Short mmCIF file of C-alpha atoms in Angstrom, two decimals:
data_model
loop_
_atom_site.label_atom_id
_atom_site.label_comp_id
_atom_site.label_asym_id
_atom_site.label_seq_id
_atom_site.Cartn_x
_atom_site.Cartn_y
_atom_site.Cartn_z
CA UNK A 7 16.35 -6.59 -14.35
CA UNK A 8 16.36 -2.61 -14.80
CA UNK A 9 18.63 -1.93 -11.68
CA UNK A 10 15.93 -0.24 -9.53
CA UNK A 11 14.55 -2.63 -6.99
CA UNK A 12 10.95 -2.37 -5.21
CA UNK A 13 9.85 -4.33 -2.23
CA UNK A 14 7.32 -5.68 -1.10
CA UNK A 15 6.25 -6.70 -4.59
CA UNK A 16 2.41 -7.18 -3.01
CA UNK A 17 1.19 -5.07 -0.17
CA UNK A 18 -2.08 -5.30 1.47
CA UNK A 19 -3.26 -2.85 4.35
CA UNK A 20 -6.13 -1.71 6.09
CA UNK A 21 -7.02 2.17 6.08
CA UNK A 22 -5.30 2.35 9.77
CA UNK A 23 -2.49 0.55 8.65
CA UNK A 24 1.01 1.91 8.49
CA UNK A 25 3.23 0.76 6.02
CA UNK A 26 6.10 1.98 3.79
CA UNK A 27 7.30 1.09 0.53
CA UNK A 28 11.04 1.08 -0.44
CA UNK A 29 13.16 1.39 -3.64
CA UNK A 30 16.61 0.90 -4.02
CA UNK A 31 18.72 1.62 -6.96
CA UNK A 32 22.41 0.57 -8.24
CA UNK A 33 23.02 2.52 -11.03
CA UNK A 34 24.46 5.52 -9.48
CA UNK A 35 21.54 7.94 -10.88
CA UNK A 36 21.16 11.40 -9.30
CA UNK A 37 17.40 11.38 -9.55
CA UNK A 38 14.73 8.85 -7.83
CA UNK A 39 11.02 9.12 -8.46
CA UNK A 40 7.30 7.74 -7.34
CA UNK A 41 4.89 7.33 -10.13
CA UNK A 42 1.55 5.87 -9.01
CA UNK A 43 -0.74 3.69 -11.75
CA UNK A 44 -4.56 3.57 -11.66
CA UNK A 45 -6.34 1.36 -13.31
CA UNK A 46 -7.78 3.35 -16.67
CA UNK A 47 -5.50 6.32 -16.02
CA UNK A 48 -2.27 7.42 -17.00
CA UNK A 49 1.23 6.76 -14.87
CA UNK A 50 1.20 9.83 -13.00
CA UNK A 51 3.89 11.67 -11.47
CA UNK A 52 4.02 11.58 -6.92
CA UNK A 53 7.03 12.96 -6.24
CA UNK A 54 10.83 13.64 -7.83
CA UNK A 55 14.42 13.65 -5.40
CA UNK A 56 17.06 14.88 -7.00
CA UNK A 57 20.49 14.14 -4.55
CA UNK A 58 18.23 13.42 -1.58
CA UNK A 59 16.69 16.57 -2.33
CA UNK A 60 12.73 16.53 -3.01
CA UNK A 61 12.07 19.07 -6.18
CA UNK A 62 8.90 18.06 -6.68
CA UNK A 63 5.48 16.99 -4.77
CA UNK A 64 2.69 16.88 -7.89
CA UNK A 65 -0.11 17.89 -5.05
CA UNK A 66 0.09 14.36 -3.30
CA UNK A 67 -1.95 14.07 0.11
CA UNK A 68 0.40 14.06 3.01
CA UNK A 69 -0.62 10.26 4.17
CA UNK A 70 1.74 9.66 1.31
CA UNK A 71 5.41 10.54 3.01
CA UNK A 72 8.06 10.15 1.08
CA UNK A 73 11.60 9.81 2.31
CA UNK A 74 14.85 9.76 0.57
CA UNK A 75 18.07 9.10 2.60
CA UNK A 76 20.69 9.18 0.05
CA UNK A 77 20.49 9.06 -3.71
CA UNK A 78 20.33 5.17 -3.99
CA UNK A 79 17.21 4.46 -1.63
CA UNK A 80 13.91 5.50 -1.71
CA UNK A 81 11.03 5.07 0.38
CA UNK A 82 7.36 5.91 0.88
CA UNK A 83 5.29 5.64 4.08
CA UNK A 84 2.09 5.00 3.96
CA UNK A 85 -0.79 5.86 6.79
CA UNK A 86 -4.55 6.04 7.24
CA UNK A 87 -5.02 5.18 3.21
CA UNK A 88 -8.30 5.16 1.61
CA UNK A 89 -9.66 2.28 -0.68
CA UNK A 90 -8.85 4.57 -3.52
CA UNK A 91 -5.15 4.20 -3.06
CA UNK A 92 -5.21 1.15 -4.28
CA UNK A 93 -2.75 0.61 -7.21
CA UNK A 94 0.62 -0.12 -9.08
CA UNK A 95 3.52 2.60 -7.06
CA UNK A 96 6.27 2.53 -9.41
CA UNK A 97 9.48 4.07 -8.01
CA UNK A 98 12.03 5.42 -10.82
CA UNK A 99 15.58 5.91 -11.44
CA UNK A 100 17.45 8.44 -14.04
CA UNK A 101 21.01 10.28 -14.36
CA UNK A 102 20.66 13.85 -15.82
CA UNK A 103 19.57 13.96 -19.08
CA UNK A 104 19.19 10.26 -19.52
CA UNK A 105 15.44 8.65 -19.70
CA UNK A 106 14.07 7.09 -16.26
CA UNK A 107 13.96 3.54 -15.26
CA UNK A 108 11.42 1.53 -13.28
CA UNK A 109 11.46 -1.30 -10.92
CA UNK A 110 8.92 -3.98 -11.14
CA UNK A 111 6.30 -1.74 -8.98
CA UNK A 112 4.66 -2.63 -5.42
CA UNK A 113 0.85 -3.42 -6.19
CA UNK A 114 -0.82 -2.25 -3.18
CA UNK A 115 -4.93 -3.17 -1.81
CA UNK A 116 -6.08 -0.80 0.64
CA UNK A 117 -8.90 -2.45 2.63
CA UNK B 24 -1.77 20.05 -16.73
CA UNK B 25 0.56 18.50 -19.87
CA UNK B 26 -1.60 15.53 -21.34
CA UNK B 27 -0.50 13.01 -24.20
CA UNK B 28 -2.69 11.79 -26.28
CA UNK B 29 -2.06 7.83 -27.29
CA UNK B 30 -3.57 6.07 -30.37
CA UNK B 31 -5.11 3.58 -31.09
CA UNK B 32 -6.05 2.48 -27.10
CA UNK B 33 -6.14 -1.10 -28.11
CA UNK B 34 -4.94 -3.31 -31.27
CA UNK B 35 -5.73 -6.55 -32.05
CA UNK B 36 -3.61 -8.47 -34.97
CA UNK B 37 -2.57 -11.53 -36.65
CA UNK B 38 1.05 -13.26 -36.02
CA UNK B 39 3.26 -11.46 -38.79
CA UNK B 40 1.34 -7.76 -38.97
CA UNK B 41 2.97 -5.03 -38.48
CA UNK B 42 1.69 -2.20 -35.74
CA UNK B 43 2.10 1.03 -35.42
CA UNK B 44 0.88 3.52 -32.98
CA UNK B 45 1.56 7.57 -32.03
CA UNK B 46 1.46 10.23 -29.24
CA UNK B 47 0.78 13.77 -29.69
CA UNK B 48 1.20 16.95 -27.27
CA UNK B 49 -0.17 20.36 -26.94
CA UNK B 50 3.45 20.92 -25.17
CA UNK B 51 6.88 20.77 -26.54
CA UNK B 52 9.39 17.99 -25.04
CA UNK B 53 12.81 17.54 -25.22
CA UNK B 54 12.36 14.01 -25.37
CA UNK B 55 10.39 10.97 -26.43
CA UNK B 56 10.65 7.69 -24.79
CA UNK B 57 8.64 4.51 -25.29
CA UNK B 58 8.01 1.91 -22.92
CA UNK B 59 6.94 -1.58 -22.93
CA UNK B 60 4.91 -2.90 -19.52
CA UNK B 61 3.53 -6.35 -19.15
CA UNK B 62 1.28 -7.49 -16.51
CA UNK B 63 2.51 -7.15 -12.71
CA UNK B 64 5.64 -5.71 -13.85
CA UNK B 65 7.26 -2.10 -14.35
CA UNK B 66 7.62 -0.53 -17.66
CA UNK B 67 10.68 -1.16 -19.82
CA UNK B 68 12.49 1.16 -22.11
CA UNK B 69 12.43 0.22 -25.81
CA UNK B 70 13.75 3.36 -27.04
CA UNK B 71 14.64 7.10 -26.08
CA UNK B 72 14.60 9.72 -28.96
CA UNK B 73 16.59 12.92 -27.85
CA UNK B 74 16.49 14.99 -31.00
CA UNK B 75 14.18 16.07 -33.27
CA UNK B 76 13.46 14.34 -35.96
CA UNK B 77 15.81 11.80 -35.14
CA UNK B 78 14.05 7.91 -36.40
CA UNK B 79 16.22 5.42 -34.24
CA UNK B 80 15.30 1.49 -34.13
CA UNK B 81 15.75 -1.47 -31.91
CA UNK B 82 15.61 -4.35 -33.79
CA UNK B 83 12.24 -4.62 -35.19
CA UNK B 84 10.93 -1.27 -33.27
CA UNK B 85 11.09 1.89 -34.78
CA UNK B 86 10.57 5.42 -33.23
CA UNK B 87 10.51 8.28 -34.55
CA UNK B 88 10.56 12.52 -32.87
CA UNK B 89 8.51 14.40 -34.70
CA UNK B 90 9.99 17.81 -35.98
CA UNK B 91 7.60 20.05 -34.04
CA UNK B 92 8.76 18.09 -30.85
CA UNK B 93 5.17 17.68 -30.28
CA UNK B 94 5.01 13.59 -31.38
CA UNK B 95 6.08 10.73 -31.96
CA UNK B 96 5.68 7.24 -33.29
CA UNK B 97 6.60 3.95 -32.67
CA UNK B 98 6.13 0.79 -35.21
CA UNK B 99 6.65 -2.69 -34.67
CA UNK B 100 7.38 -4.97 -37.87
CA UNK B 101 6.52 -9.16 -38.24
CA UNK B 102 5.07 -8.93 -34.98
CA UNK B 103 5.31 -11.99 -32.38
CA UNK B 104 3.78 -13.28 -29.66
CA UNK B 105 6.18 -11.41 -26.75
CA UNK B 106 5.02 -8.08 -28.57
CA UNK B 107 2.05 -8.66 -26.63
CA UNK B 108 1.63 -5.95 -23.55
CA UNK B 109 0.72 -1.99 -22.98
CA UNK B 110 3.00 0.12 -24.77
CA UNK B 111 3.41 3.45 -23.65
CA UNK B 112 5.04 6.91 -24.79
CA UNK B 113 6.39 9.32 -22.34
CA UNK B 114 7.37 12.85 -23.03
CA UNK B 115 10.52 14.21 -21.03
CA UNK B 116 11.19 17.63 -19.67
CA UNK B 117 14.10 18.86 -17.70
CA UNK B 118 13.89 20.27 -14.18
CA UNK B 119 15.92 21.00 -11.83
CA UNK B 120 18.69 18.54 -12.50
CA UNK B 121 16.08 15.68 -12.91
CA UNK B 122 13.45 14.59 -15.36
CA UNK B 123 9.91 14.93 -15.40
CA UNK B 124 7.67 12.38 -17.26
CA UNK B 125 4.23 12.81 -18.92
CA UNK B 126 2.52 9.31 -20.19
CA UNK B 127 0.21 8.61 -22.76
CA UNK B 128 -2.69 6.70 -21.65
CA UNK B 129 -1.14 3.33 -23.22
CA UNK B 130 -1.83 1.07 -26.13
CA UNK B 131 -2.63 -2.32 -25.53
CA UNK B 132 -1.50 -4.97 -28.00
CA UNK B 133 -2.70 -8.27 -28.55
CA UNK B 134 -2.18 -10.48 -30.98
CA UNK B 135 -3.91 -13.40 -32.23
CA UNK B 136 -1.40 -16.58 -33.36
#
């Protein structure tokens, strides 16, 4: 247990589908992040809040929406996906200048 | 973009052997971090090196921050069967009040009992 909480744990949508992801931390971190993780490729960097503030959109297409309330939850809509989203989203947690956390991840099938 | 480069991919060894496996960078980072993630699950910290040239451990794991803040390795000793997983390094930069992570591509460890 890591103190950063994803649900649903399993997700599967069709490409009309609109869903949304959510994370949810207790640790009192000023940062939350979305990391996304392909099969074959490197954890890669979606987005970065820092006190509900986005700094940071690493050239995600906009059917990814991300949407950050206050600093503990997290959350990322989901519509009109392609097959090719399928993967591990990873949300992550981290005060300043400490490292980042993860939750267990939301494996999500796009069909 | 920054890229890490992870070695060896995958590693297969005995009960007992000890492993050890590194991460280098054409970019500088302020710090090192190296996760553990096993199947269906997120990745775990094992240890978060903040200086360098700083060698920490935890337990049998020990990292190390290269002086040129460019790498970093991380060695397991008598390793066990819950070793087993993809171990990954991260390098950490500051920005704008939060931190931005690069990731190796992962080394996969398996071990034979």
């Amino acid at each position: 247990e890591t103190g950063v909480t994803q649900t649903p744990r399993h997700l599967v949508m069709g490409m009309t589908n609109k869903k949304s992801l959510k994370c949810e931390q207790h640790l009192g971190h000023n940062a939350m992040y979305w990391y996304k993780q392909s099969a074959k490729k490197p954890l890669e960097l979606m987005f970065v809040y820092n006190f509900k503030e986005q700094t940071e959109n690493n050239s995600v297409p906009s059917r990814f929406s991300p949407e950050c309330p206050n600093s503990s939850h997290l959350f990322l809509h989901l519509h009109t996906l392609q097959p090719e989203d399928s993967a591990l989203y990873l949300c992550a947690s981290s005060q300043a200048g400490r490292s980042a956390f993860f939750g267990q991840g939301t494996r999500l099938t796009v069909v | 973009g920054q890229q890490l480069n992870q070695s060896p991919q995958s590693m297969f060894i005995q009960e007992g052997e000890d492993v050890s496996m590194n991460c280098t960078s054409s970019s500088i980072f302020n710090t090192w971090l190296w996760y553990k993630q096993d199947p269906g699950e997120g990745p775990v910290l094992l240890i978060a090196l903040y200086k360098a040239g700083e060698l920490t451990s935890n337990g049998r794991l020990t990292a190390q921050f290269g002086i040129t803040r460019k790498d970093s390795f991380l060695n397991i000793s008598a390793s066990i069967p819950s070793d087993v997983g993809i171990y990954f390094c991260a390098g950490q930069s500051e920005y704008r009040g939060a931190q931005k992570l690069v990731f190796g591509q992962g080394t996969r460890l398996t071990i034979n009992p």
